[in-house]
Coordinates of C-alpha atoms and ligand atoms in Angstrom, one line a residue:
M1 CA 46.1 95.6 102.9
E2 CA 48.7 98.3 103.0
K3 CA 50.0 99.4 99.6
T4 CA 53.6 98.3 98.8
K5 CA 55.9 101.4 98.9
I6 CA 58.1 102.1 95.9
A7 CA 61.6 103.5 96.2
L8 CA 63.9 104.7 93.5
I9 CA 67.7 104.8 94.3
T10 CA 70.2 106.7 92.2
G11 CA 73.7 105.3 92.8
C12 CA 72.2 101.9 93.6
T13 CA 75.4 100.1 92.5
G14 CA 77.5 102.0 95.0
Q15 CA 78.4 101.2 98.6
D16 CA 75.4 103.0 100.2
G17 CA 73.0 102.2 97.4
S18 CA 73.5 98.5 97.8
Y19 CA 73.0 98.5 101.5
L20 CA 70.0 100.7 101.2
A21 CA 68.4 98.5 98.5
E22 CA 68.8 95.5 100.8
F23 CA 67.4 97.4 103.8
L24 CA 64.3 98.6 101.8
L25 CA 63.6 95.2 100.4
K26 CA 63.6 93.8 103.9
K27 CA 61.1 96.5 104.8
G28 CA 58.8 95.2 102.0
Y29 CA 59.5 98.0 99.5
E30 CA 59.6 97.5 95.7
V31 CA 63.0 98.9 94.9
H32 CA 64.1 100.4 91.6
G33 CA 67.8 101.3 91.1
I34 CA 69.5 103.4 88.4
R35 CA 72.6 101.9 86.9
R36 CA 75.0 103.5 84.4
R37 CA 76.1 101.8 81.3
S38 CA 79.8 100.8 81.5
S39 CA 81.9 98.4 79.5
I40 CA 82.0 96.0 82.4
A41 CA 78.9 95.4 84.4
K42 CA 79.5 96.7 88.0
L43 CA 76.9 94.8 89.9
D44 CA 79.1 93.0 92.5
R45 CA 77.6 94.9 95.4
L46 CA 74.1 94.0 94.3
S47 CA 74.9 90.3 93.8
R48 CA 73.1 89.3 97.0
I49 CA 69.9 90.8 95.7
H50 CA 70.0 90.7 92.0
Y51 CA 71.3 87.2 91.3
G52 CA 70.9 85.5 94.6
P53 CA 68.1 83.1 95.2
H54 CA 66.2 85.5 97.3
A55 CA 62.5 86.0 97.6
E56 CA 63.0 89.8 97.2
R57 CA 64.3 89.2 93.7
N58 CA 61.0 90.0 92.0
K59 CA 60.7 93.3 93.8
F60 CA 64.0 94.7 92.6
F61 CA 64.5 96.4 89.2
L62 CA 67.4 98.1 87.6
H63 CA 67.1 100.8 84.9
Y64 CA 69.8 102.3 82.7
G65 CA 70.1 106.0 83.3
D66 CA 72.6 108.7 84.2
I67 CA 72.3 111.6 86.6
T68 CA 73.9 113.9 84.0
D69 CA 71.1 113.1 81.6
S70 CA 67.8 114.8 82.5
A71 CA 65.7 112.8 80.0
S72 CA 66.7 109.5 81.4
I73 CA 66.0 110.6 85.0
T74 CA 62.6 112.1 84.1
Q75 CA 61.6 109.0 82.1
I76 CA 62.6 106.6 84.9
T77 CA 60.8 108.7 87.5
K78 CA 57.7 108.8 85.3
R79 CA 57.7 105.1 84.9
V80 CA 58.4 104.1 88.4
K81 CA 56.2 106.7 90.2
P82 CA 58.3 106.4 93.4
D83 CA 57.0 107.2 96.9
E84 CA 60.6 107.8 97.9
V85 CA 63.7 108.9 95.9
Y86 CA 67.1 108.4 97.4
N87 CA 69.6 110.5 95.4
L88 CA 73.0 108.8 96.1
A89 CA 74.5 109.0 92.7
A90 CA 77.7 111.1 92.7
Q91 CA 81.3 111.4 91.7
S92 CA 82.1 110.7 95.3
H93 CA 85.9 111.0 95.4
V94 CA 87.3 114.2 96.9
R95 CA 90.8 113.9 95.4
V96 CA 89.3 113.1 91.9
S97 CA 87.1 116.2 92.1
F98 CA 90.2 118.3 91.8
D99 CA 91.0 116.5 88.5
T100 CA 87.4 116.6 87.2
P101 CA 85.8 119.6 88.7
E102 CA 83.4 120.3 85.9
Y103 CA 82.2 116.7 85.7
T104 CA 81.9 116.7 89.5
A105 CA 79.7 119.8 89.5
N106 CA 77.6 118.3 86.7
T107 CA 77.0 115.1 88.6
D108 CA 77.0 116.2 92.2
A109 CA 75.4 119.7 92.0
L110 CA 73.2 119.6 88.8
G111 CA 72.4 115.8 89.2
P112 CA 70.2 116.4 92.3
L113 CA 68.6 119.4 90.6
R114 CA 67.6 117.2 87.7
V115 CA 66.0 114.7 90.1
L116 CA 64.1 117.5 91.9
E117 CA 63.0 119.0 88.6
A118 CA 61.7 115.6 87.4
I119 CA 59.6 115.2 90.6
R120 CA 58.3 118.7 90.3
T121 CA 57.5 118.8 86.5
L122 CA 55.9 115.4 86.6
G123 CA 53.5 116.7 89.3
F124 CA 54.8 114.3 91.9
V125 CA 55.5 117.0 94.6
R126 CA 52.8 115.7 96.9
K127 CA 53.5 112.1 96.3
T128 CA 57.3 111.7 96.2
K129 CA 59.7 112.2 99.1
F130 CA 63.3 113.1 98.3
Y131 CA 66.5 112.3 100.1
Q132 CA 69.8 114.0 99.2
A133 CA 73.2 112.5 100.1
S134 CA 74.9 115.5 101.7
T135 CA 78.3 115.3 103.3
S136 CA 80.5 116.5 106.1
E137 CA 82.9 117.7 103.4
M138 CA 80.5 120.7 103.2
F139 CA 82.0 121.8 106.6
G140 CA 85.5 121.9 105.1
N141 CA 87.6 123.7 107.7
P142 CA 84.9 124.1 110.3
L143 CA 84.5 127.0 112.6
E144 CA 83.5 124.7 115.5
S145 CA 83.9 121.1 116.6
P146 CA 82.0 118.8 116.7
Q147 CA 79.9 119.9 113.7
H148 CA 76.2 119.9 113.9
E149 CA 73.2 120.9 111.7
N150 CA 73.8 124.7 112.2
T151 CA 77.6 124.8 111.8
P152 CA 78.5 127.1 109.0
F153 CA 79.8 125.5 105.7
F154 CA 83.3 126.2 104.3
P155 CA 83.9 123.5 101.7
R156 CA 87.4 123.0 100.5
S157 CA 87.1 121.0 97.3
P158 CA 85.1 121.0 94.1
Y159 CA 83.3 117.9 95.6
G160 CA 82.3 119.7 98.8
I161 CA 81.2 122.8 96.8
A162 CA 79.1 120.9 94.4
K163 CA 77.5 119.0 97.3
L164 CA 76.8 122.3 99.0
Y165 CA 74.8 123.5 96.0
A166 CA 72.8 120.2 96.1
H167 CA 72.2 120.7 99.8
L168 CA 70.9 124.2 99.3
I169 CA 68.8 123.5 96.3
T170 CA 67.2 120.7 98.2
A171 CA 66.3 123.1 101.0
N172 CA 65.0 125.5 98.3
Y173 CA 62.6 123.0 96.8
R174 CA 61.4 122.1 100.2
E175 CA 60.6 125.8 100.9
A176 CA 59.5 126.9 97.4
Y177 CA 57.3 124.0 96.5
N178 CA 56.5 122.5 99.9
M179 CA 58.2 119.3 98.8
F180 CA 59.2 116.6 101.3
A181 CA 62.9 117.0 100.5
C182 CA 65.7 116.7 103.0
S183 CA 69.4 116.0 103.3
G184 CA 71.4 113.7 105.5
I185 CA 74.8 115.3 106.3
L186 CA 76.7 112.1 106.6
F187 CA 80.2 111.8 108.0
N188 CA 82.6 109.2 106.5
H189 CA 81.1 105.8 106.5
E190 CA 82.9 102.7 105.4
S191 CA 82.4 98.9 105.0
P192 CA 83.8 96.0 103.1
R193 CA 81.9 97.4 100.1
R194 CA 83.7 100.8 100.3
G195 CA 85.4 101.9 97.0
E196 CA 89.0 100.7 96.9
S197 CA 90.6 104.1 96.4
F198 CA 89.2 105.6 99.6
V199 CA 91.8 105.5 102.4
T200 CA 90.2 102.9 104.6
R201 CA 89.9 100.1 101.9
K202 CA 93.2 101.2 100.4
I203 CA 94.9 100.5 103.8
T204 CA 93.0 97.3 104.6
Q205 CA 93.7 95.8 101.1
A206 CA 97.3 96.8 101.2
A207 CA 97.8 95.3 104.7
I208 CA 96.6 91.9 103.4
R209 CA 98.7 92.1 100.3
I210 CA 101.8 93.1 102.2
V211 CA 101.4 90.1 104.5
R212 CA 100.8 87.8 101.5
R213 CA 104.0 89.3 99.9
K214 CA 102.1 90.6 96.9
Q215 CA 102.9 94.2 97.6
D216 CA 106.0 95.8 99.3
K217 CA 104.7 99.1 100.6
L218 CA 101.6 101.2 101.1
Y219 CA 101.9 104.8 99.8
L220 CA 99.7 107.3 101.6
G221 CA 99.1 111.1 101.6
N222 CA 98.2 113.0 104.8
L223 CA 98.6 110.7 107.8
Y224 CA 97.3 113.3 110.2
A225 CA 93.9 114.0 108.7
K226 CA 91.2 113.1 111.2
R227 CA 87.9 111.6 110.2
D228 CA 84.7 110.5 112.0
W229 CA 84.4 107.0 110.5
G230 CA 81.1 105.0 110.9
Y231 CA 79.6 101.8 109.4
A232 CA 77.7 102.3 106.1
K233 CA 75.2 99.6 106.8
E234 CA 73.9 101.5 109.9
Y235 CA 73.9 104.8 108.1
V236 CA 71.4 103.8 105.4
E237 CA 68.8 103.2 108.1
A238 CA 69.2 106.9 109.1
M239 CA 68.4 107.9 105.4
W240 CA 65.2 105.9 105.6
L241 CA 64.2 107.3 109.0
M242 CA 64.5 110.8 107.7
L243 CA 61.9 110.1 105.1
Q244 CA 59.5 108.6 107.7
Q245 CA 59.3 111.8 109.7
K246 CA 56.2 114.1 109.8
K247 CA 58.3 117.0 108.5
P248 CA 61.3 117.1 106.2
K249 CA 64.5 118.2 108.0
D250 CA 68.3 117.8 107.6
Y251 CA 70.2 115.7 110.1
V252 CA 73.9 115.1 110.9
I253 CA 74.8 111.4 111.0
A254 CA 78.1 110.6 112.7
T255 CA 79.7 108.6 115.5
G256 CA 81.0 111.6 117.5
E257 CA 84.6 110.4 117.6
N258 CA 87.4 110.9 115.1
H259 CA 90.8 109.3 114.4
T260 CA 93.8 109.9 112.2
V261 CA 94.6 108.0 109.0
K262 CA 97.7 106.9 110.9
E263 CA 95.6 105.3 113.6
F264 CA 93.5 103.5 111.0
A265 CA 96.7 102.0 109.5
E266 CA 98.0 101.0 112.9
L267 CA 94.8 99.1 113.8
A268 CA 94.5 97.4 110.4
F269 CA 98.1 96.1 110.5
R270 CA 97.6 95.1 114.1
V271 CA 94.8 92.7 113.1
L272 CA 97.5 90.9 111.1
D273 CA 99.8 90.9 114.1
I274 CA 102.1 93.6 112.7
D275 CA 103.1 96.6 114.8
I276 CA 104.2 99.7 113.0
E277 CA 107.1 101.9 114.3
W278 CA 107.1 105.4 112.8
Q279 CA 110.3 107.2 111.9
G280 CA 111.0 110.6 110.2
Q281 CA 108.7 113.5 109.6
G282 CA 106.7 115.2 106.8
I283 CA 107.1 113.5 103.4
S284 CA 110.0 111.5 104.8
E285 CA 107.9 109.8 107.5
K286 CA 107.9 106.0 107.2
G287 CA 106.1 103.1 108.9
I288 CA 108.4 100.2 109.7
N289 CA 107.3 96.6 110.5
K290 CA 108.7 96.1 114.0
K291 CA 109.1 92.4 113.4
N292 CA 111.4 92.5 110.4
G293 CA 112.5 96.1 110.1
K294 CA 111.0 96.5 106.6
I295 CA 109.4 99.8 105.5
I296 CA 105.7 99.1 104.9
V297 CA 104.3 102.7 104.8
E298 CA 105.7 105.7 102.9
I299 CA 104.4 109.1 101.9
D300 CA 103.6 109.9 98.3
P301 CA 102.7 113.6 97.9
Y302 CA 100.5 112.7 94.9
Y303 CA 97.9 111.8 97.5
F304 CA 98.0 115.2 99.1
R305 CA 95.0 117.4 98.2
P306 CA 95.5 121.0 96.9
T307 CA 93.2 122.0 99.8
E308 CA 92.8 119.5 102.6
V309 CA 90.1 119.1 105.2
E310 CA 92.1 118.3 108.3
N311 CA 89.7 117.5 111.1
L312 CA 86.0 116.5 111.0
V313 CA 83.9 115.1 113.8
G314 CA 80.1 115.1 113.9
N315 CA 77.5 115.6 116.6
A316 CA 74.5 113.4 115.8
S317 CA 72.5 114.2 118.9
M318 CA 69.5 115.6 116.9
A319 CA 69.3 112.3 115.0
K320 CA 69.4 110.4 118.2
K321 CA 66.6 112.5 119.8
E322 CA 64.3 112.8 116.8
L323 CA 65.0 109.8 114.7
G324 CA 66.0 107.4 117.4
W325 CA 69.1 106.7 115.4
A326 CA 72.5 106.1 117.1
P327 CA 75.7 104.4 115.7
K328 CA 76.5 101.0 117.1
T329 CA 79.8 100.4 115.4
K330 CA 82.7 102.5 116.5
F331 CA 86.3 102.7 115.2
Q332 CA 88.0 99.5 116.4
K333 CA 85.0 97.4 115.6
L334 CA 84.8 99.0 112.1
V335 CA 88.4 98.3 111.3
N336 CA 88.0 94.7 112.5
L337 CA 84.9 94.0 110.5
I338 CA 86.4 95.3 107.3
M339 CA 89.6 93.3 107.9
A340 CA 87.6 90.2 108.6
E341 CA 86.1 90.4 105.1
E342 CA 89.4 91.3 103.4
V343 CA 91.2 88.2 104.8
K344 CA 88.6 86.0 103.1
N345 CA 89.4 87.6 99.7
K346 CA 91.7 85.1 98.0
D347 CA 92.2 87.5 95.1
L348 CA 94.1 90.0 97.2
Ligands
LIG401 P1 80.0 105.3 95.8 O1 80.3 104.0 96.3 O2 81.1 106.1 95.1 O3 78.7 105.2 94.8 C1 78.4 106.3 94.0 C2 77.2 105.8 93.1 O4 76.9 106.8 92.2 C3 77.6 104.6 92.2 O5 76.5 103.7 92.1 C4 77.9 105.2 90.9 O6 77.7 104.3 89.8 C5 76.9 106.3 90.9 N1 77.1 107.3 89.9 C6 78.3 108.1 89.7 N2 78.1 108.9 88.7 C7 76.9 108.7 88.2 C8 76.2 109.2 87.1 N3 76.8 110.2 86.3 N4 75.0 108.8 86.8 C9 74.4 107.8 87.6 N5 75.0 107.2 88.6 C10 76.3 107.7 88.9 O7 79.5 106.3 97.0 P2 78.9 105.9 98.4 O8 80.0 105.9 99.4 O9 78.0 104.8 98.3 O10 78.1 107.3 98.7 C11 76.8 107.5 98.3 C12 76.5 109.0 98.3 O11 76.7 109.5 99.6 C13 77.3 109.8 97.3 O12 76.5 110.8 96.8 C14 78.4 110.4 98.2 O13 78.9 111.5 97.6 C15 77.6 110.6 99.5 N6 78.4 110.5 100.7 C16 79.2 109.5 101.0 C17 79.8 109.4 102.2 C18 80.7 108.3 102.6 O14 81.5 108.4 103.5 N7 80.6 107.1 101.9 C19 79.6 110.4 103.1 C20 78.8 111.5 102.8 C21 78.1 111.5 101.6 P3 78.9 103.3 89.3 O15 78.8 102.1 90.2 O16 78.5 103.0 87.9 O17 80.2 104.0 89.5
LIG402 O1 90.1 110.3 102.5 C1 93.5 111.1 103.6 C2 92.8 112.1 102.8 O2 89.4 109.6 100.3 C3 90.1 110.5 104.0 C4 84.0 110.3 100.6 O3 83.1 109.3 100.8 O4 84.0 111.0 102.9 C5 84.8 110.6 101.8 O5 85.8 111.6 101.5 C6 91.3 111.2 104.4 C7 91.6 112.5 103.7 O6 87.7 110.1 102.1 C8 95.3 108.9 101.4 O7 93.6 113.2 102.4 C9 95.7 110.0 103.2 O8 92.0 113.5 104.6 O9 89.0 108.1 102.3 P1 89.1 109.5 101.7 P2 87.2 111.7 102.2 O10 88.1 112.6 101.4 O11 87.1 112.0 103.6 C10 83.3 112.2 102.7 C11 82.4 112.4 103.9 C12 82.5 112.1 101.4 O12 81.4 112.7 101.3 C13 83.2 111.6 100.2 O13 82.2 111.2 99.2 O14 92.5 110.4 104.2 N1 94.4 110.3 102.9 N2 96.3 109.2 102.3 C14 94.1 109.6 101.8 N3 93.0 109.4 101.1 C15 93.0 108.6 100.0 N4 91.8 108.4 99.3 N5 94.1 108.0 99.6 C16 95.3 108.1 100.3 O15 96.3 107.5 99.9

């Protein structure tokens, strides 16, 4: 009989961590996740696994730890003896990284280093494969479009810069210690589990509240930023596929098309039968509900970033060729599937 594989996921309570845990349990893995201590337990995204009446329940374990605390990371790695480590833990908000640059560097740059060092110093280099959650934010203002694995990096935020360190140190451990260590350069991916302060969920939740008359307006920053938005549930499979290859290698994961924040807002409101008419320019631009003439979208400069990434779109053809991975959910379908979940939420 084949031995059960053991996976350790940092950032298990997050959007991707929860989808990945479900995916790996379905594959028959024993899954260990790291959770942070907080005053309120934040296990909502794991409720289907952790509390549900599922057979997998016995193969899922949570450990208290923190990516800024080497001792906890090393102890958990020593106890779990993972075959695969997925390092998803991060301060993942780009705007917030300008407010907390040092913490972001500690978590997003040194965090992955701590995990790599745990694997190395415990003597697990031959046993344990390592996945690092890299990001399209490393491209920043890119020199070419679409971006691929060899596009030069020009990050534009403390987040992007911290993630670039993590990306490069992962490559260094691969070369220096012959470790199976690789990074997925994932473009934006969303879902009904996406954090509520990212622009997609902020828009979908506000649209529902506005229709339910619980909110008057939606305040946004840059309406013209373009992002390549995919579906998180599909992207976690690409992470796993990367660790199943013969050789460790970095891959871009993206849909290959991008859209503006404005288009996202238009589609989300359209699901609720609201068409937006745009008037004005710059910070005076407003979105008006065509049905009743009410202003439903306004600009708040607070949401502008000191340095913005204007236009990202990825080329995932290497992932298609070598991993057999391709996105199934494109823009319109993605907006619809998030909205379909939001409308069920009676608390909004
Ligand atoms: P997310 O929902 O914000 O989840 C982040 C996870 O990291 C959460 O579980 C969080 O725990 C945990 N975490 C944060 N700080 C920690 C610390 N100091 N110690 C231990 N755990 C900590 O992010 P996501 O969207 O799932 O993204 C997963 C990873 O992919 C992140 O590294 C992100 O930077 C990267 N990424 C995301 C995208 C995207 O579009 N989603 C694209 C490219 C790369 P709490 O639940 O306790 O907060
Ligand atoms: O912003 C603009 C904002 O915060 C998208 C993270 O997962 O993906 C994510 O980072 C765009 C930006 O995501 C608002 O200026 C306008 O241009 O949803 P976001 P992000 O910054 O692209 C990458 C790949 C990651 O790796 C990150 O971890 O939308 N925007 N108005 C706004 N953004 C927010 N959050 N809020 C607004 O009101």
